[in-house]
Short mmCIF file of C-alpha atoms in Angstrom, two decimals:
data_model
loop_
_atom_site.label_atom_id
_atom_site.label_comp_id
_atom_site.label_asym_id
_atom_site.label_seq_id
_atom_site.Cartn_x
_atom_site.Cartn_y
_atom_site.Cartn_z
CA UNK A 252 0.00 0.00 0.00
CA UNK A 253 1.50 3.33 -1.08
CA UNK A 254 1.69 6.34 1.26
CA UNK A 255 -0.95 8.16 -0.83
CA UNK A 256 -3.30 5.20 -0.56
CA UNK A 257 -2.73 5.07 3.19
CA UNK A 258 -3.65 8.78 3.50
CA UNK A 259 -6.92 8.24 1.63
CA UNK A 260 -7.58 5.12 3.71
CA UNK A 261 -7.03 7.08 6.94
CA UNK A 262 -9.25 9.95 5.79
CA UNK A 263 -12.06 7.57 4.93
CA UNK A 264 -11.92 5.87 8.31
CA UNK A 265 -11.91 9.19 10.15
CA UNK A 266 -15.04 10.16 8.23
CA UNK A 267 -16.67 6.88 9.25
CA UNK A 268 -15.78 7.52 12.91
CA UNK A 269 -17.25 11.01 12.73
CA UNK A 270 -20.52 9.58 11.37
CA UNK A 271 -20.55 7.08 14.22
CA UNK A 272 -20.19 9.82 16.84
CA UNK A 273 -22.95 11.87 15.20
CA UNK A 274 -25.25 8.84 15.17
CA UNK A 275 -24.62 8.28 18.88
CA UNK A 276 -25.28 11.95 19.68
CA UNK A 277 -28.67 11.97 17.97
CA UNK A 278 -29.68 8.98 20.07
CA UNK A 279 -29.91 6.18 17.52
CA UNK A 280 -28.76 3.60 20.03
CA UNK A 281 -30.86 3.18 23.18
CA UNK A 282 -31.22 0.41 25.73
CA UNK A 283 -34.93 0.61 26.56
CA UNK A 284 -37.84 1.53 24.31
CA UNK A 285 -40.82 2.94 26.17
CA UNK A 286 -44.36 2.94 24.80
CA UNK A 287 -47.26 4.75 26.46
CA UNK A 288 -50.98 4.40 25.81
CA UNK A 289 -53.19 7.19 27.11
CA UNK A 290 -56.83 6.31 27.82
CA UNK A 291 -59.74 8.47 29.03
CA UNK A 292 -61.79 6.50 31.54
CA UNK A 293 -65.38 7.69 32.06
CA UNK A 294 -67.35 6.46 35.04
CA UNK A 295 -71.11 7.21 35.04
CA UNK A 296 -73.17 6.55 38.19
CA UNK A 297 -76.94 6.91 38.58
CA UNK A 298 -78.46 6.81 42.08
CA UNK A 299 -82.24 6.27 42.49
CA UNK A 300 -83.90 6.98 45.86
CA UNK A 301 -87.48 5.72 46.42
CA UNK A 302 -89.26 6.53 49.66
CA UNK A 303 -92.76 7.27 51.05
CA UNK A 304 -93.42 10.49 52.88
CA UNK A 305 -96.56 10.12 55.06
CA UNK A 306 -97.94 13.49 56.22
CA UNK A 307 -99.16 13.60 59.82
CA UNK A 308 -102.85 13.72 60.63
CA UNK A 309 -106.04 11.82 59.66
CA UNK A 310 -107.16 11.05 56.12
CA UNK A 311 -110.73 10.43 54.98
CA UNK A 312 -111.31 7.03 53.46
CA UNK A 313 -112.70 7.11 49.97
CA UNK A 314 -111.14 10.40 49.12
CA UNK A 315 -108.30 10.22 46.57
CA UNK A 316 -105.21 11.83 47.94
CA UNK A 317 -101.99 12.63 46.03
CA UNK A 318 -99.43 9.81 46.22
CA UNK A 319 -97.03 10.01 49.13
CA UNK A 320 -94.29 8.06 47.22
CA UNK A 321 -91.28 10.15 46.22
CA UNK A 322 -88.69 9.03 43.62
CA UNK A 323 -85.40 10.99 43.32
CA UNK A 324 -82.58 10.35 40.79
CA UNK A 325 -79.05 11.79 40.78
CA UNK A 326 -76.46 11.18 38.02
CA UNK A 327 -72.70 11.77 38.23
CA UNK A 328 -69.99 11.45 35.56
CA UNK A 329 -66.27 11.28 36.41
CA UNK A 330 -63.53 11.30 33.76
CA UNK A 331 -59.88 10.44 34.43
CA UNK A 332 -56.84 9.93 32.20
CA UNK A 333 -55.16 6.52 32.43
CA UNK A 334 -51.56 6.02 31.19
CA UNK A 335 -50.26 2.50 30.53
CA UNK A 336 -46.43 2.32 30.20
CA UNK A 337 -44.66 -0.64 28.60
CA UNK A 338 -40.86 -1.02 28.48
CA UNK A 339 -39.07 -3.17 25.90
CA UNK A 340 -35.38 -3.91 25.26
CA UNK A 341 -34.11 -1.83 22.36
CA UNK A 342 -30.73 -3.43 21.59
CA UNK A 343 -29.48 -6.50 19.81
CA UNK A 344 -26.29 -6.81 21.84
CA UNK A 345 -25.01 -5.05 24.93
CA UNK A 346 -21.75 -6.21 26.49
CA UNK A 347 -19.10 -5.14 28.97
CA UNK A 348 -16.03 -7.15 27.87
CA UNK A 349 -14.82 -9.65 25.29
CA UNK A 350 -11.42 -11.33 25.12
CA UNK A 351 -10.12 -13.35 22.15
CA UNK A 352 -6.91 -15.36 21.86
CA UNK A 353 -5.47 -15.26 18.31
CA UNK A 354 -3.67 -18.04 16.45
CA UNK A 355 -1.55 -17.35 13.36
CA UNK A 356 -1.71 -13.58 13.63
CA UNK A 357 1.99 -12.93 14.26
CA UNK A 358 3.86 -10.25 12.31
CA UNK A 359 7.34 -11.47 13.15
CA UNK A 360 7.45 -10.15 16.69
CA UNK A 361 7.39 -12.17 19.94
CA UNK A 362 4.19 -13.90 20.92
CA UNK A 363 2.10 -12.48 23.74
CA UNK A 364 1.70 -15.90 25.35
CA UNK A 365 -1.60 -14.88 26.94
CA UNK A 366 -3.20 -18.30 26.63
CA UNK A 367 -6.81 -19.20 25.91
CA UNK A 368 -9.14 -16.22 25.22
CA UNK A 369 -6.13 -13.90 25.59
CA UNK A 370 -6.68 -13.82 29.36
CA UNK A 371 -4.32 -16.33 30.96
CA UNK A 372 -1.16 -14.35 31.70
CA UNK A 373 1.64 -15.81 33.79
CA UNK A 374 1.31 -14.48 37.35
CA UNK A 375 4.82 -12.99 37.57
CA UNK A 376 4.50 -11.26 34.17
CA UNK A 377 1.14 -9.90 35.27
CA UNK A 378 2.43 -8.46 38.56
CA UNK A 379 5.89 -7.27 37.51
CA UNK A 380 6.32 -4.43 35.01
CA UNK A 381 9.90 -5.42 34.25
CA UNK A 382 8.95 -8.97 33.37
CA UNK A 383 5.98 -7.75 31.36
CA UNK A 384 8.32 -5.94 28.99
CA UNK A 385 10.45 -9.00 28.30
CA UNK A 386 9.70 -11.35 25.39
CA UNK A 387 7.46 -14.21 26.46
CA UNK A 388 7.91 -17.82 25.49
CA UNK A 389 5.99 -18.28 22.26
CA UNK A 390 2.77 -20.22 22.69
CA UNK A 391 -0.16 -21.21 20.54
CA UNK A 392 -1.97 -17.90 21.04
CA UNK A 393 0.46 -15.31 19.70
CA UNK A 394 -1.97 -12.40 19.78
CA UNK A 395 -5.20 -11.18 21.33
CA UNK A 396 -8.22 -8.93 20.82
CA UNK A 397 -9.84 -7.06 23.71
CA UNK A 398 -13.15 -5.18 23.51
CA UNK A 399 -14.78 -2.99 26.16
CA UNK A 400 -18.24 -1.46 25.97
CA UNK A 401 -19.99 -3.26 23.11
CA UNK A 402 -23.36 -2.19 21.74
CA UNK A 403 -25.40 -3.26 18.71
CA UNK A 404 -28.79 -2.13 17.49
CA UNK A 405 -31.12 -3.32 14.79
CA UNK A 406 -30.32 -2.19 11.25
CA UNK A 407 -33.47 -2.09 9.12
CA UNK A 408 -32.20 -2.69 5.58
CA UNK A 409 -33.03 -4.98 2.64
CA UNK A 410 -36.80 -4.86 3.21
CA UNK A 411 -36.33 -5.23 6.97
CA UNK A 412 -34.34 -8.46 6.61
CA UNK A 413 -33.66 -10.14 10.01
CA UNK A 414 -30.22 -10.51 11.53
CA UNK A 415 -28.72 -7.16 10.50
CA UNK A 416 -27.31 -4.82 13.15
CA UNK A 417 -25.06 -1.81 13.50
CA UNK A 418 -23.08 -0.94 16.59
CA UNK A 419 -20.14 0.72 18.27
CA UNK A 420 -17.39 -0.50 20.58
CA UNK A 421 -16.09 2.00 23.13
CA UNK A 422 -12.54 0.61 23.02
CA UNK A 423 -10.95 -2.17 20.97
CA UNK A 424 -7.36 -3.44 20.96
CA UNK A 425 -6.04 -5.84 18.32
CA UNK A 426 -2.60 -7.26 19.08
CA UNK A 427 -1.22 -9.38 16.26
CA UNK A 428 1.79 -10.14 18.49
CA UNK A 429 3.72 -8.45 21.30
CA UNK A 430 5.63 -5.91 19.20
CA UNK A 431 4.56 -2.26 19.24
CA UNK A 432 4.35 -2.13 15.44
CA UNK A 433 1.74 -4.95 15.41
CA UNK A 434 -0.84 -3.38 17.70
CA UNK A 435 -4.03 -1.58 16.67
CA UNK A 436 -6.25 0.47 18.98
CA UNK A 437 -9.67 1.89 18.25
CA UNK A 438 -12.02 4.21 20.13
CA UNK A 439 -15.66 4.38 19.02
CA UNK A 440 -15.23 1.50 16.58
CA UNK A 441 -18.12 1.20 14.09
CA UNK A 442 -19.42 -2.34 13.48
CA UNK A 443 -21.79 -3.88 10.93
CA UNK A 444 -23.05 -7.43 11.54
CA UNK A 445 -25.29 -10.08 10.03
CA UNK A 446 -26.43 -13.14 12.02
CA UNK A 447 -27.91 -16.47 10.93
CA UNK A 448 -29.40 -18.39 13.86
CA UNK A 449 -28.79 -22.15 13.92
CA UNK A 450 -30.57 -22.51 17.27
CA UNK A 451 -33.36 -20.01 17.99
CA UNK A 452 -33.65 -20.85 21.71
CA UNK A 453 -31.44 -19.97 24.67
CA UNK A 454 -28.52 -20.56 24.55
CA UNK A 455 -28.50 -19.24 21.00
CA UNK A 456 -26.16 -20.67 18.36
CA UNK A 457 -25.50 -18.43 15.36
CA UNK A 458 -23.14 -17.69 12.52
CA UNK A 459 -22.09 -14.05 12.28
CA UNK A 460 -20.35 -11.97 9.64
CA UNK A 461 -18.82 -8.80 11.06
CA UNK A 462 -16.98 -5.75 9.75
CA UNK A 463 -15.34 -3.19 12.07
CA UNK A 464 -13.91 0.22 11.16
CA UNK A 465 -11.71 2.39 13.38
CA UNK A 466 -10.26 5.83 12.78
CA UNK A 467 -8.61 6.85 16.08
CA UNK A 468 -5.98 6.42 17.38
CA UNK A 469 -5.26 3.66 14.82
CA UNK A 470 -6.88 3.40 11.40
CA UNK A 471 -7.90 -0.13 10.48
CA UNK A 472 -10.53 -2.54 9.18
CA UNK A 473 -11.31 -5.87 10.82
CA UNK A 474 -13.32 -8.40 8.79
CA UNK A 475 -14.36 -11.58 10.60
CA UNK A 476 -16.75 -14.48 10.75
CA UNK A 477 -17.66 -16.30 13.94
CA UNK A 478 -19.64 -19.14 15.45
CA UNK A 479 -21.38 -17.74 18.54
CA UNK A 480 -22.87 -19.68 21.46
CA UNK A 481 -24.81 -17.70 24.10
CA UNK A 482 -26.01 -15.62 25.71
CA UNK A 483 -26.75 -17.34 29.01
CA UNK A 484 -26.26 -15.30 32.16
CA UNK A 485 -24.30 -12.82 30.05
CA UNK A 486 -21.66 -15.45 29.09
CA UNK A 487 -20.81 -16.20 25.46
CA UNK A 488 -18.29 -18.40 23.63
CA UNK A 489 -17.11 -17.61 20.09
CA UNK A 490 -14.82 -19.14 17.47
CA UNK A 491 -13.38 -16.57 15.03
CA UNK A 492 -11.71 -16.43 11.65
CA UNK A 493 -10.76 -12.98 10.41
CA UNK A 494 -8.39 -10.52 8.82
CA UNK A 495 -7.34 -7.20 10.36
CA UNK A 496 -5.36 -4.62 8.44
CA UNK A 497 -4.48 -0.97 8.92
CA UNK A 498 -2.06 1.53 10.40
CA UNK A 499 -1.15 1.68 14.12
CA UNK A 500 -1.42 5.47 13.86
CA UNK A 501 0.76 7.84 15.89
CA UNK A 502 2.05 4.94 18.06
CA UNK A 503 4.06 3.58 15.10
CA UNK A 504 3.66 6.04 12.21
CA UNK A 505 4.46 4.68 8.78
CA UNK A 506 3.88 1.03 9.77
CA UNK A 507 1.15 -1.20 8.36
CA UNK A 508 -0.41 -4.25 10.01
CA UNK A 509 -1.81 -7.12 7.97
CA UNK A 510 -2.94 -9.97 10.25
CA UNK A 511 -5.09 -12.93 9.24
CA UNK A 512 -6.10 -14.95 12.29
CA UNK A 513 -8.28 -17.59 13.87
CA UNK A 514 -9.24 -17.26 17.51
CA UNK A 515 -11.30 -18.36 20.49
CA UNK A 516 -13.17 -15.77 22.51
CA UNK A 517 -15.30 -15.37 25.59
CA UNK A 518 -17.38 -12.43 26.78
CA UNK A 519 -18.93 -11.55 30.14
CA UNK A 520 -21.93 -9.38 30.96
CA UNK A 521 -22.71 -9.62 27.25
CA UNK A 522 -26.42 -9.94 26.48
CA UNK A 523 -28.04 -10.79 23.14
CA UNK A 524 -31.61 -10.24 21.91
CA UNK A 525 -33.21 -11.58 18.77
CA UNK A 526 -35.51 -9.28 16.80
CA UNK A 527 -38.56 -11.10 18.19
CA UNK A 528 -37.45 -10.34 21.75
CA UNK A 529 -37.51 -6.62 21.06
CA UNK A 530 -41.31 -6.94 21.14
CA UNK A 531 -41.31 -8.62 24.57
CA UNK A 532 -41.54 -6.47 27.68
CA UNK A 533 -38.65 -6.42 30.13
CA UNK A 534 -40.85 -7.89 32.87
CA UNK A 535 -41.62 -10.92 30.67
CA UNK A 536 -38.03 -11.69 29.66
CA UNK A 537 -36.70 -15.19 30.33
CA UNK A 538 -33.74 -15.60 32.71
CA UNK A 539 -31.26 -18.43 33.18
CA UNK A 540 -29.21 -17.15 36.12
CA UNK A 541 -29.72 -16.88 39.84
CA UNK A 542 -27.37 -13.92 39.99
CA UNK A 543 -25.53 -11.62 37.56
CA UNK A 544 -23.44 -8.62 38.57
CA UNK A 545 -20.63 -6.25 37.69
CA UNK A 546 -18.44 -6.81 40.75
CA UNK A 547 -18.38 -8.19 44.28
CA UNK A 548 -15.95 -6.74 46.80
CA UNK A 549 -15.43 -8.04 50.34
CA UNK A 550 -12.93 -7.49 53.14
CA UNK A 551 -11.87 -10.53 55.12
CA UNK A 552 -10.08 -11.63 58.23
CA UNK A 553 -7.80 -14.68 58.43
CA UNK A 554 -5.03 -16.04 60.70
CA UNK A 555 -1.97 -14.70 58.84
CA UNK A 556 1.20 -12.93 60.02
CA UNK A 557 1.08 -9.98 57.60
CA UNK A 558 -1.85 -7.98 56.29
CA UNK A 559 -2.00 -7.17 52.59
CA UNK A 560 -2.61 -3.54 53.61
CA UNK A 561 0.65 -3.38 55.62
CA UNK A 562 2.93 -6.07 54.15
CA UNK A 563 6.04 -4.69 55.85
CA UNK A 564 4.72 -5.09 59.41
CA UNK A 565 4.18 -8.24 61.43
CA UNK A 566 0.72 -8.44 62.97
CA UNK A 567 0.58 -8.19 66.73
CA UNK A 568 -2.23 -10.54 67.67
CA UNK A 569 -5.32 -11.04 65.53
CA UNK A 570 -6.47 -8.42 63.03
CA UNK A 571 -10.09 -8.01 61.99
CA UNK A 572 -9.18 -7.25 58.37
CA UNK A 573 -6.15 -8.84 56.74
CA UNK A 574 -7.14 -9.12 53.08
CA UNK A 575 -9.88 -8.87 50.52
CA UNK A 576 -11.52 -10.69 47.67
CA UNK A 577 -12.85 -9.29 44.42
CA UNK A 578 -14.96 -11.01 41.78
CA UNK A 579 -15.42 -9.18 38.48
CA UNK A 580 -18.51 -9.94 36.37
CA UNK A 581 -19.74 -12.90 38.46
CA UNK A 582 -22.57 -15.08 37.14
CA UNK A 583 -24.40 -18.00 38.76
CA UNK A 584 -26.36 -20.14 36.27
CA UNK A 585 -29.21 -22.41 37.28
CA UNK A 586 -28.99 -26.00 36.02
CA UNK A 587 -32.24 -27.23 34.40
CA UNK A 588 -32.09 -30.76 35.78
CA UNK A 589 -32.33 -32.70 39.07
CA UNK A 590 -32.96 -29.71 41.36
CA UNK A 591 -33.00 -26.31 39.64
CA UNK A 592 -31.32 -24.78 42.68
CA UNK A 593 -28.06 -26.51 41.77
CA UNK A 594 -25.94 -23.96 39.93
CA UNK A 595 -22.65 -23.56 38.15
CA UNK A 596 -20.93 -20.20 37.97
CA UNK A 597 -17.82 -18.27 37.14
CA UNK A 598 -16.41 -14.76 37.05
CA UNK A 599 -14.25 -12.98 34.53
CA UNK A 600 -11.48 -12.47 37.10
CA UNK A 601 -11.31 -13.41 40.78
CA UNK A 602 -8.75 -12.10 43.23
CA UNK A 603 -8.43 -13.59 46.71
CA UNK A 604 -5.93 -12.43 49.34
CA UNK A 605 -5.83 -13.66 52.94
CA UNK A 606 -2.70 -11.65 53.64
CA UNK A 607 0.42 -10.15 52.10
CA UNK A 608 1.68 -13.40 50.53
CA UNK A 609 -1.41 -15.62 50.72
CA UNK A 610 -3.16 -14.65 47.52
CA UNK A 611 -4.56 -16.18 44.36
CA UNK A 612 -5.65 -14.82 40.98
CA UNK A 613 -8.13 -16.78 38.90
CA UNK A 614 -9.45 -16.22 35.40
CA UNK A 615 -12.81 -17.84 34.73
CA UNK A 616 -12.77 -20.02 37.87
CA UNK A 617 -15.29 -22.85 38.13
CA UNK A 618 -17.86 -22.53 40.92
CA UNK A 619 -20.48 -25.14 41.87
CA UNK A 620 -23.16 -24.21 44.40
CA UNK A 621 -26.68 -24.73 45.71
CA UNK A 622 -28.89 -21.63 45.97
CA UNK A 623 -31.47 -21.71 48.76
CA UNK A 624 -34.05 -19.17 49.93
CA UNK A 625 -34.92 -20.41 53.45
CA UNK A 626 -37.14 -17.49 54.39
CA UNK A 627 -39.89 -15.47 52.74
CA UNK A 628 -37.42 -12.66 52.11
CA UNK A 629 -34.99 -12.53 49.18
CA UNK A 630 -32.09 -13.65 51.41
CA UNK A 631 -30.06 -16.28 49.51
CA UNK A 632 -27.88 -18.89 51.26
CA UNK A 633 -25.34 -20.49 48.89
CA UNK A 634 -22.99 -23.33 49.90
CA UNK A 635 -20.28 -23.44 47.22
CA UNK A 636 -17.09 -25.04 45.99
CA UNK A 637 -14.83 -22.92 43.76
CA UNK A 638 -11.69 -23.92 41.89
CA UNK A 639 -9.17 -21.44 40.51
CA UNK A 640 -6.89 -23.22 38.06
CA UNK A 641 -4.98 -20.41 36.29
CA UNK A 642 -2.88 -18.36 36.58
CA UNK A 643 -2.90 -19.31 40.30
CA UNK A 644 -4.42 -22.47 41.71
CA UNK A 645 -6.74 -22.54 44.72
CA UNK A 646 -9.69 -24.49 46.11
CA UNK A 647 -12.29 -22.49 48.03
CA UNK A 648 -15.13 -24.14 49.94
CA UNK A 649 -17.63 -22.24 52.03
CA UNK A 650 -21.09 -20.76 52.41
CA UNK A 651 -22.19 -17.34 51.17
CA UNK A 652 -25.19 -15.27 52.25
CA UNK A 653 -26.52 -12.43 50.09
CA UNK A 654 -29.27 -9.97 50.98
CA UNK A 655 -30.48 -7.38 48.43
CA UNK A 656 -30.71 -3.91 49.97
CA UNK A 657 -31.38 -2.00 46.75
CA UNK A 658 -32.42 -2.73 43.21
CA UNK A 659 -28.82 -3.34 42.10
CA UNK A 660 -26.89 -3.91 45.31
CA UNK A 661 -26.60 -6.73 47.85
CA UNK A 662 -24.78 -7.20 51.14
CA UNK A 663 -22.77 -10.41 51.37
CA UNK A 664 -21.15 -12.49 54.12
CA UNK A 665 -18.92 -15.50 53.42
CA UNK A 666 -17.37 -18.11 55.69
CA UNK A 667 -14.93 -20.51 54.07
CA UNK A 668 -11.71 -22.47 53.90
CA UNK A 669 -9.10 -22.11 51.15
CA UNK A 670 -6.06 -24.08 50.08
CA UNK A 671 -3.91 -23.02 47.17
CA UNK A 672 -0.71 -21.71 45.66
CA UNK A 673 -0.01 -18.19 44.39
CA UNK A 674 2.05 -19.45 41.45
CA UNK A 675 4.35 -16.45 41.91
CA UNK A 676 7.97 -16.49 43.11
CA UNK A 677 8.43 -12.72 43.10
CA UNK A 678 10.38 -11.53 46.11
CA UNK A 679 10.97 -15.03 47.48
CA UNK A 680 14.38 -16.61 48.04
CA UNK A 681 13.47 -20.24 47.45
CA UNK A 682 16.97 -21.79 47.65
CA UNK A 683 16.59 -24.78 49.94
CA UNK A 684 13.21 -23.59 51.28
CA UNK A 685 11.26 -26.41 49.67
CA UNK A 686 13.55 -29.02 51.25
CA UNK A 687 13.28 -27.41 54.67
CA UNK A 688 9.50 -26.87 54.63
CA UNK A 689 8.63 -29.92 52.59
CA UNK A 690 6.28 -27.82 50.49
CA UNK A 691 6.23 -24.90 48.08
CA UNK A 692 6.93 -21.55 49.82
CA UNK A 693 4.05 -20.04 47.86
CA UNK A 694 1.43 -22.46 49.20
CA UNK A 695 -1.14 -21.31 51.75
CA UNK A 696 -4.34 -22.46 53.45
CA UNK A 697 -6.69 -21.28 56.18
CA UNK A 698 -10.14 -20.27 57.35
CA UNK A 699 -11.53 -16.82 56.59
CA UNK A 700 -14.63 -14.70 57.17
CA UNK A 701 -15.56 -11.90 54.76
CA UNK A 702 -18.17 -9.15 54.64
CA UNK A 703 -18.78 -7.10 51.51
CA UNK A 704 -21.19 -5.97 48.83
CA UNK A 705 -22.19 -6.99 45.33
CA UNK A 706 -22.38 -3.92 43.08
CA UNK A 707 -24.72 -3.48 40.11
CA UNK A 708 -25.99 -6.89 41.07
CA UNK A 709 -29.27 -8.56 40.07
CA UNK A 710 -30.59 -11.55 42.01
CA UNK A 711 -33.48 -13.54 40.58
CA UNK A 712 -36.13 -15.67 42.27
CA UNK A 713 -37.18 -19.18 41.27
CA UNK A 714 -40.34 -17.85 39.60
CA UNK A 715 -38.27 -15.70 37.24
CA UNK A 716 -36.21 -18.56 35.79
CA UNK A 717 -37.31 -19.67 32.34
CA UNK A 718 -37.36 -23.37 33.23
CA UNK A 719 -38.55 -23.05 36.81
CA UNK A 720 -41.94 -24.23 38.01
CA UNK A 721 -44.37 -21.36 37.67
#
């Protein structure tokens, strides 16, 4: 591609981005469509009173007197305006995050070695800036795509043909490999999509053709096809084949990226609606999860010698708070067999720290639980078993209580026992330690108690599940 061609290519993409911003400003993409019907209700009431008024005194028999019966009627008319409001979803797709691990996208630079879905970094490379800048050992997934803030709305073209949508992604990063000249970044990325549904019921299975256009800070086009499975509880799995090409922009001026790829992706808090569901009210939507939220944060106490909040000081006695746990984009899915209260769940990222060195980081951990509502309130009691397998490893068994205190917030309390390994050797002198201790110096275990809150959280009842007994 000649420099002149690249200039025209960049100008065209900037024009496309400008059109996208204008479309967003005029309000083409909304989340909820509201319809209102205004009725005038007229109530008419007629009251009839029938009574006999007998005058005092004597009356002569045989003489016709006027009737003493009195009939009175009163009529009232009351008119009031009645407004019926109905709310419908008004989007095809609305998502928080998507991660994709790329195979065969390398441009000659070192591989990112991020693992499946582009999310499984090595712990030490994740925590240490110096290690993060060093070339990683090449793995199968040499590159990655990350998307934040995904929205799609119905595109009514070709005689209102189904499956078409337009959308915008707040931020997108396409990394063909780990070199600076092979990375593309887009803000306000315009997308055009066409879906063909192979399975019309939840979880949906569809084929999708997608074209993305970015103008700032990089200028590129990304053409892809995918096999999508979801959405259930906001979780989706996708297999991609695509081709991304363009200029990195001011990060590496004069460079050009041309990256064919295949990839595997996963997205969290990513919800999909078919065109038919846009005519179904929010209150009638089917649900498959006991709980979906943006984040859960809790502070915990455990018998450790150093708190994560003061790692340089030995604890004198027992501290009430020694660590914390964070779950990002948690989801608990009801299983439609045996007992529907059995559930399987995960979270995009989980962080658990009992103390300064007793911590674990898990990407997409596996969580099995039983959701019970023992009282008439919405209090949920959830015994659970959770396994973090990468990049750290940890088993977590306990019981969690959650009580909604607002429409999108719950208070939580958790009592549990953990046993795991950080997987990180940063800051540890391990020469001979394993032989002395008989175990890894990064292993830990213990009992903990945590109190926290689930933010932007939605808990469902058994009557709201699509396969629950109504």
